[in-house]
Coordinates of N, CA and C in Angstrom, one line a residue:
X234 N -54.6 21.1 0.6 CA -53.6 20.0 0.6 C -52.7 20.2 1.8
X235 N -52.4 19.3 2.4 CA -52.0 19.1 3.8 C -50.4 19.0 3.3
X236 N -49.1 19.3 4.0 CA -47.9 19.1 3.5 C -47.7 17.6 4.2
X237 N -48.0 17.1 4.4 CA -47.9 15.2 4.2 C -48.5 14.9 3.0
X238 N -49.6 15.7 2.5 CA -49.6 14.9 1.0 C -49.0 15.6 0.1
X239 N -48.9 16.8 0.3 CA -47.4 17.5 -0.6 C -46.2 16.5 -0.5
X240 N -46.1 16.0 0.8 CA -44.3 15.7 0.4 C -45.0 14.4 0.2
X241 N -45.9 13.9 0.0 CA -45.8 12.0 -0.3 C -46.0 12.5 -2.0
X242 N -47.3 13.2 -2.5 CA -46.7 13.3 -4.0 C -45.8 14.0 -4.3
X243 N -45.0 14.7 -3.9 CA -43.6 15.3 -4.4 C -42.6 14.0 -4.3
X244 N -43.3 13.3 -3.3 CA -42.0 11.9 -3.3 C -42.0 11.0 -4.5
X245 N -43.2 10.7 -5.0 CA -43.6 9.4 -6.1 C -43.3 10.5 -6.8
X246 N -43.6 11.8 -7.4 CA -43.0 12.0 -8.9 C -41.8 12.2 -8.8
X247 N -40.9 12.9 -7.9 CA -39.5 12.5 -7.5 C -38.9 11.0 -7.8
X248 N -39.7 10.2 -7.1 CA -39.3 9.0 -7.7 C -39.1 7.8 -9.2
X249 N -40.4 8.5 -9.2 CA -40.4 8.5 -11.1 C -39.1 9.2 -11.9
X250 N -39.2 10.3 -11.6 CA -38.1 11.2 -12.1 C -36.7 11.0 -11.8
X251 N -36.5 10.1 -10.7 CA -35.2 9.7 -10.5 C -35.0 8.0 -11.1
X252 N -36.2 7.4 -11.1 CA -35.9 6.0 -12.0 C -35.6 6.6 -13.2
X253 N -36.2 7.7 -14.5 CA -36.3 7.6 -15.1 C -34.6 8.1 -15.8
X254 N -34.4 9.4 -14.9 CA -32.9 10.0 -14.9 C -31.9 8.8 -15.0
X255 N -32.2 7.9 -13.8 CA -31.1 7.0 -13.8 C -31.1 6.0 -14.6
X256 N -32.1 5.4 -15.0 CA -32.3 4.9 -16.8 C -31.4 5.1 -17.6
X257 N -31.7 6.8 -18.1 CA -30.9 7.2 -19.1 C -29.6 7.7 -19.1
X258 N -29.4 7.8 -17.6 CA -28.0 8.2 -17.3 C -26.6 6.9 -17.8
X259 N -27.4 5.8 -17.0 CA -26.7 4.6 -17.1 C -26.9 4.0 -18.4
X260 N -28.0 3.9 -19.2 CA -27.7 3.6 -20.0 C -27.3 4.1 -21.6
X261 N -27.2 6.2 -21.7 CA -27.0 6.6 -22.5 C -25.6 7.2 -22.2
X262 N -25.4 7.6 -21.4 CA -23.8 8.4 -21.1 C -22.7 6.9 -20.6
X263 N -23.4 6.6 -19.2 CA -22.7 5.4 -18.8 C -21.9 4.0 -19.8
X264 N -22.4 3.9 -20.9 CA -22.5 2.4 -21.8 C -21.4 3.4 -22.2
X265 N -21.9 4.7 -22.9 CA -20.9 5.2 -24.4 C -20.0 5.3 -23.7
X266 N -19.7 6.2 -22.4 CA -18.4 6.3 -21.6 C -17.5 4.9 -21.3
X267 N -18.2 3.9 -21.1 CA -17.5 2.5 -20.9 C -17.1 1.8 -22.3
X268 N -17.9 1.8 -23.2 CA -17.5 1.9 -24.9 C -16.2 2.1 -25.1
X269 N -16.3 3.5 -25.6 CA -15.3 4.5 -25.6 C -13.9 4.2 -24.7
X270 N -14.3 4.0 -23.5 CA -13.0 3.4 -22.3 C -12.8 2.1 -23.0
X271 N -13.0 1.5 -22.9 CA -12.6 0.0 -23.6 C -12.0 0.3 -24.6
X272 N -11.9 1.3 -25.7 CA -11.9 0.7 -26.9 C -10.4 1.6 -26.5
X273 N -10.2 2.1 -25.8 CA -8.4 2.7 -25.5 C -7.6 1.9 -24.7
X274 N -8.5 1.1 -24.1 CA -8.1 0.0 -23.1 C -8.4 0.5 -21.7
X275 N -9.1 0.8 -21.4 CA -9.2 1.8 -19.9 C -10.4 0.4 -19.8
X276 N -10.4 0.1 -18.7 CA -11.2 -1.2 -17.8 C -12.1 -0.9 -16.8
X277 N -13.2 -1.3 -16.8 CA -14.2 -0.3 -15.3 C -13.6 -0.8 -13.7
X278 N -14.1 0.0 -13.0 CA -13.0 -0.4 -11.8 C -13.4 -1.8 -11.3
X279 N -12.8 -2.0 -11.0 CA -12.5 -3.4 -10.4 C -13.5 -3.9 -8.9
X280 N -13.8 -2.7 -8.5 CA -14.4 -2.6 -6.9 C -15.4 -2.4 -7.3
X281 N -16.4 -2.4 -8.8 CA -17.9 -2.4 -9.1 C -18.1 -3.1 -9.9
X282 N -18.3 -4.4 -9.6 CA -18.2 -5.1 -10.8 C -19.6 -5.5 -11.0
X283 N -21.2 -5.3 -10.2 CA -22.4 -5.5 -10.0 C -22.9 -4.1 -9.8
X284 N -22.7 -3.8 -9.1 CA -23.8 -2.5 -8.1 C -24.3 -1.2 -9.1
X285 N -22.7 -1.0 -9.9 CA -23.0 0.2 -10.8 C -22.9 1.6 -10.1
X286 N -22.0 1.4 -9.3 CA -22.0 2.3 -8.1 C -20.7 3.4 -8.7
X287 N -20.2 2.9 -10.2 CA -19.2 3.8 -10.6 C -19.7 5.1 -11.9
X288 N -21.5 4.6 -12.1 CA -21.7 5.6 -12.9 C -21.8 7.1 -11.9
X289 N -22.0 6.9 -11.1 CA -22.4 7.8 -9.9 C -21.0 9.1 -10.0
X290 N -20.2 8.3 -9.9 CA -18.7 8.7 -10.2 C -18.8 9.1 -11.0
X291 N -18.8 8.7 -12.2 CA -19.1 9.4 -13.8 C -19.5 10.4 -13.9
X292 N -21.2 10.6 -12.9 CA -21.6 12.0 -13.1 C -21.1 12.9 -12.4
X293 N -20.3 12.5 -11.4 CA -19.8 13.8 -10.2 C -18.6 14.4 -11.3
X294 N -17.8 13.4 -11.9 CA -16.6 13.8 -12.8 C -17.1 14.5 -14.0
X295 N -18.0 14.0 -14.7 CA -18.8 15.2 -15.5 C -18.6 16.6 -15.1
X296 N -19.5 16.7 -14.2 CA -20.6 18.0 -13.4 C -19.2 18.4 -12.8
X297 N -18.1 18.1 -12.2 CA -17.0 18.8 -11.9 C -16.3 19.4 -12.7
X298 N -16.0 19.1 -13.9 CA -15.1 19.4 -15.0 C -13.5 19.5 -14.7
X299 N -13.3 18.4 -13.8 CA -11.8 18.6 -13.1 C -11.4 17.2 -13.0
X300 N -10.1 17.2 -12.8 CA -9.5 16.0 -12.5 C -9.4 15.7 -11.0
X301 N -9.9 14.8 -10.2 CA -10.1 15.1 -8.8 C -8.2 14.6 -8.6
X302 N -7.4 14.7 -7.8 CA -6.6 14.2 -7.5 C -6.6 12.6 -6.4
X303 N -7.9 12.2 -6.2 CA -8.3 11.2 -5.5 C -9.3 11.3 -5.9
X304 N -9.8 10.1 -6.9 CA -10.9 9.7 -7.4 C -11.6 8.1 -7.4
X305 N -12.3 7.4 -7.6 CA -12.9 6.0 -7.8 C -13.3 5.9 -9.4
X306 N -12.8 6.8 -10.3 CA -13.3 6.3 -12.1 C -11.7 7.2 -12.5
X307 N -11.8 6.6 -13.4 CA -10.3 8.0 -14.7 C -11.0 8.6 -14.9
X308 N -11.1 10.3 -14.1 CA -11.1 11.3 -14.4 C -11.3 11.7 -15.5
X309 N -10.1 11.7 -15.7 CA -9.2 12.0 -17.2 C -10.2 11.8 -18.8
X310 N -10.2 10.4 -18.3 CA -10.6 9.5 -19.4 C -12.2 10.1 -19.3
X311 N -12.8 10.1 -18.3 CA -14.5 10.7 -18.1 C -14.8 12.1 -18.7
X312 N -13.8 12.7 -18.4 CA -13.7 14.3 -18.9 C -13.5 14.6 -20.5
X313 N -12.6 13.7 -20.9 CA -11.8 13.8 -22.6 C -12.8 13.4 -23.5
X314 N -13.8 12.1 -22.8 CA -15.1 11.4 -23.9 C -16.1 11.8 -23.6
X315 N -16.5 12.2 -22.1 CA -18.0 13.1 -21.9 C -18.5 14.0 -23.3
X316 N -19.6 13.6 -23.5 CA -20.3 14.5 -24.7 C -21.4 15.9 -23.8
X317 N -21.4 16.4 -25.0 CA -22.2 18.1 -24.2 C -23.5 17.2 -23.6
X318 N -24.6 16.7 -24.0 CA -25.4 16.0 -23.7 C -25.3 14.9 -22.5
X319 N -23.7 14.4 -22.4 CA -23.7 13.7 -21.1 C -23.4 14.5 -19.9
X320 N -23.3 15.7 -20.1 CA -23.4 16.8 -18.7 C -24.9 16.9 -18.5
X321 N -25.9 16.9 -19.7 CA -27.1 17.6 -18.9 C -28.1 16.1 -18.4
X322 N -27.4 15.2 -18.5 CA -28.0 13.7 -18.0 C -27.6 13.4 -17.2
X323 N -25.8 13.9 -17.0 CA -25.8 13.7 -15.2 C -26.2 15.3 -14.2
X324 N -26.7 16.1 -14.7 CA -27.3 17.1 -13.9 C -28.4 16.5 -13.5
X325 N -29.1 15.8 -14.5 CA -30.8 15.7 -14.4 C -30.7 14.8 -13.4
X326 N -29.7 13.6 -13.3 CA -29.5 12.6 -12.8 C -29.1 13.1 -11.1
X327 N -28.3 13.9 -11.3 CA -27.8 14.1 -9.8 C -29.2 14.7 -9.0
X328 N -29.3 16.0 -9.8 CA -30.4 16.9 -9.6 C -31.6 16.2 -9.0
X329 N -32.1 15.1 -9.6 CA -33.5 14.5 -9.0 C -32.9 13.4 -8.1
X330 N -31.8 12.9 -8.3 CA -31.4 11.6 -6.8 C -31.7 12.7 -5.9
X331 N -31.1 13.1 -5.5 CA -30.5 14.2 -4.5 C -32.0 15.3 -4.0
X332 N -32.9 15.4 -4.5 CA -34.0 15.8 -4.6 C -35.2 14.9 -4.0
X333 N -35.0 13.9 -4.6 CA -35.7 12.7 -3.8 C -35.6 12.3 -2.7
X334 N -33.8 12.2 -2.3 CA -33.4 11.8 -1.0 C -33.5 12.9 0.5
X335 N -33.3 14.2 -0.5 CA -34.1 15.1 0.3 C -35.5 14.9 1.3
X336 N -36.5 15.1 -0.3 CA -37.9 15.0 0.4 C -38.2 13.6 1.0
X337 N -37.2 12.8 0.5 CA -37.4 11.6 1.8 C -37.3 11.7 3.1
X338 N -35.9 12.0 2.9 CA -35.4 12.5 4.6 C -36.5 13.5 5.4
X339 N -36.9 14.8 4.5 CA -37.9 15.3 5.5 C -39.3 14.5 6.1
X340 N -39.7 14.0 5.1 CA -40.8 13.4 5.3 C -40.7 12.0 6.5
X341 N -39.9 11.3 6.2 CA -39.1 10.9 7.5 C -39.2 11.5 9.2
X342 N -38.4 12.7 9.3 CA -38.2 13.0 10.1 C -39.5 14.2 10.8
X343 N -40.7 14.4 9.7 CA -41.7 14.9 10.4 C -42.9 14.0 10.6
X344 N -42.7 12.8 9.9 CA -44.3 12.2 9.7 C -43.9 10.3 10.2
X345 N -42.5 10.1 10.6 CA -42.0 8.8 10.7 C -42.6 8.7 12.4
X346 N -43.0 7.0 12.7 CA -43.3 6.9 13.8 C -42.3 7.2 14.9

């Protein structure tokens, strides 16, 4: 096996594994997190109101376990409702984005015209 077809199937199951992360990230931690926020009155931000570019946020405030002092989600509010199970969904989640975009980039920059 040649490493061009290493990194092209490391890419598709990468990619599978990152559709499937991001699936359940957004729709099992992300929903209950936004649930939970509503129901205290906390509102999703205002600057994502399509993209969903704020669960992303969710998981970095998870996986940090800190209050950022400059953030894009309530911290606070992400930290105090995060369940044990919504840390290891934004691990998985971060884990294989970030994994993917990797073996993209390499594969890119040795096999791109």
């Amino acid at each position: 096996m040649t490493l061009y077809n290493f990194l092209m199937l490391l890419g598709i199951v990468l990619f599978f594994l990152t559709a499937i992360s991001t699936f359940c990230f957004f729709r099992i931690s992300g929903k209950f997190l936004e649930r939970e926020m509503k129901k205290e009155g906390i509102l999703p931000p205002d600057w994502d109101s399509l993209m969903g570019l704020r669960y992303c946020w969710y998981a970095f405030a998870i996986i940090r376990n800190s209050v950022s002092p400059v953030s894009m989600v309530n911290d606070e509010a992400v930290l105090r409702l995060a369940r044990k199970k919504d840390w290891y969904l934004a691990i998985f989640y971060l884990v294989t984005l970030y994994s993917f975009m990797a073996v993209a980039a390499i594969a890119y920059f040795l096999y791109a015209p």
